Every structure is written in structure tokens, then in C-alpha cells.
Coordinates of C-alpha atoms in Angstrom, one line a residue:
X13 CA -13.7 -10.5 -12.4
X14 CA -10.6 -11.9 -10.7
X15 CA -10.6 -11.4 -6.6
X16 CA -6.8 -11.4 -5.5
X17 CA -6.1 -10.8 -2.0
X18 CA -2.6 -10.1 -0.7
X19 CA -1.9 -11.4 2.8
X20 CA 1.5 -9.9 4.3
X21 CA 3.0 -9.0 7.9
X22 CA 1.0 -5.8 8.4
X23 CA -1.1 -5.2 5.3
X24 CA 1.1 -1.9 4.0
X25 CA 4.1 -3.1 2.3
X26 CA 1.5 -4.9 -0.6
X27 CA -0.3 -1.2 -1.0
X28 CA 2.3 -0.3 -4.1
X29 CA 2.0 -4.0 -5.6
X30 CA -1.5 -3.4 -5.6
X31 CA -1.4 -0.9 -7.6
X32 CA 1.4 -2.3 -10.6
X33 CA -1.1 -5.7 -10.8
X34 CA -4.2 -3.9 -11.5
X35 CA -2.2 -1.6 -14.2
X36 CA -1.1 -4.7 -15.5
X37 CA -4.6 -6.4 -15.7
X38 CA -5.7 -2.9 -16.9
X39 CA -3.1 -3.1 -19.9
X40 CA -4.1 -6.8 -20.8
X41 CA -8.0 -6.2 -20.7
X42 CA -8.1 -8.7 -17.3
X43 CA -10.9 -7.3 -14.7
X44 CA -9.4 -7.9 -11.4
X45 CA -10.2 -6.3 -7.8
X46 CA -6.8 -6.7 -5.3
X47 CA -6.8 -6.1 -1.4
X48 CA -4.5 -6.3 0.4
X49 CA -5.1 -7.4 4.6
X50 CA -2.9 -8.3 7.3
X51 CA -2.3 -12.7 7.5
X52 CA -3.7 -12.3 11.2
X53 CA -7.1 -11.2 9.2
X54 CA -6.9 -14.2 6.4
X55 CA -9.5 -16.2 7.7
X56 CA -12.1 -13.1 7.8
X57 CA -11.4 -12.5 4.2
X58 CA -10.6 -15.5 2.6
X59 CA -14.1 -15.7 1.4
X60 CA -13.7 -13.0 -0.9
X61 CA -11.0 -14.4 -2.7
X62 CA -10.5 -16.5 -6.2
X63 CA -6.9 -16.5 -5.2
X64 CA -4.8 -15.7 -2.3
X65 CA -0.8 -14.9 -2.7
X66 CA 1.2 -14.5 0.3
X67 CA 4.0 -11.6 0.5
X68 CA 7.7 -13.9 0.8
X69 CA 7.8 -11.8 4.5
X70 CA 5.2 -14.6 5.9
X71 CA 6.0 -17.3 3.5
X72 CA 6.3 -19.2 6.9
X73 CA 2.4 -19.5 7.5
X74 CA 2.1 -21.3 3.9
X75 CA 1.1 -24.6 5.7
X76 CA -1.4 -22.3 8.3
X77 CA -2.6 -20.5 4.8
X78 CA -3.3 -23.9 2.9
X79 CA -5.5 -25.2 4.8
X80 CA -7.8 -22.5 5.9
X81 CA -7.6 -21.8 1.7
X82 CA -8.3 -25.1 0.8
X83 CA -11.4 -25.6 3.1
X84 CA -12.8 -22.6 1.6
X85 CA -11.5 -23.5 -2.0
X86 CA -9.3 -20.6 -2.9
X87 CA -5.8 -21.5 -4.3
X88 CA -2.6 -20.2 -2.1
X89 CA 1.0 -19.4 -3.2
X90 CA 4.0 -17.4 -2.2
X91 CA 5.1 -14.3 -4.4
X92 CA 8.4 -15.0 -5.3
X93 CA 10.8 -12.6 -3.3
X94 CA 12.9 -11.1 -6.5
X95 CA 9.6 -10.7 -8.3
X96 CA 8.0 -9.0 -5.0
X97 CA 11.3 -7.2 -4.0
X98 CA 10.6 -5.8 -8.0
X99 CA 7.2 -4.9 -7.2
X100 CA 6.8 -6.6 -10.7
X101 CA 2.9 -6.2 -11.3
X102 CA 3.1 -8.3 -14.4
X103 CA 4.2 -11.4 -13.1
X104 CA 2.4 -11.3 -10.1
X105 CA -0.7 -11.2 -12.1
X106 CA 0.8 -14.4 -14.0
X107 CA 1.1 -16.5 -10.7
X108 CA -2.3 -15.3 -10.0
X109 CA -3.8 -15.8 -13.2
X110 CA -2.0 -19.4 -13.2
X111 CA -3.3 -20.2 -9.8
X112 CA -6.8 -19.2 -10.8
X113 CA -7.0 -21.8 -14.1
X114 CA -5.4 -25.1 -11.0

């Protein structure tokens, strides 16, 4: 099973995006489990992560993100803003799926 863990401003605006990724893993056979915390809380849940995608909203901690992700392991990226604006499931589940196989 895939961990994915959304990080954005306050935690709410991911709730629906969580939703359209796991019907996508859902319709491709993919086991995933996707949270979604406020970035003030990354470090307490980084952990229980494979991968960790940022919403575009705090693509400014990126540098912040990398390196509490890197000294745990966990590959970190930025959900593209058309693709998040979209709330396209699918290709969020790409990126993560991508990230996971780095």
C-alpha cells in the first residue's frame, strides 16, 4: 500500500482531492491510504509517508519540505496548480506513483 500525504495551508482545501486519488487508485487496482494535514504539522507526519505532495498554495516551503523529507527518506513535489485547480485525481496519483518508483 501506497501512503500519500497532502500538505497544504490549512489541511481543508486537499479534503476533495483526497477523495478523486483514491477513486482513481480504486479504478486502477493501486491500494493507496491519502491524508491530508496542515504544512505546520509536516514534520509530525512525515513518517507516515511513502510520498509527500505539496498543494501549489505552499509551493513556497518546497526547500523547508525537502529537507525534513529527505532526512526521513520520503520523496517531495508540488501538485501542479492546473492539475490541482482540476482536482484531477488521476494525475495526481501519476506524480505520486512517479515519485514513489525515484
Amino acid at each position: 500500500m501506497l501512503k500519500i500525504i497532502l500538505f497544504c495551508s490549512s489541511g481543508s482545501s486537499t479534503s476533495m482531492l483526497i477523495g478523486r486519488i483514491e477513486e482513481a487508485a480504486k479504478a486502477r487496482g493501486i491500494e493507496v491510504a491519502v491524508d491530508a494535514y496542515p504544512e505546520a504539522q509536516m514534520e509530525k507526519y512525515v513518517e507516515e509517508a511513502d510520498v509527500v505532495l505539496l498543494g501549489p498554495q505552499v509551493k513556497f516551503i518546497l526547500p523547508k519540505a525537502k529537507k525534513i523529507c529527505s532526512e526521513k527518506g520520503v520523496p517531495v513535489d508540488v501538485i501542479n496548480p492546473v492539475v490541482y485547480g482540476m482536482m484531477d485525481g488521476e494525475k495526481v496519483l501519476e506524480q505520486a506513483l512517479s515519485l514513489a518508483k525515484k
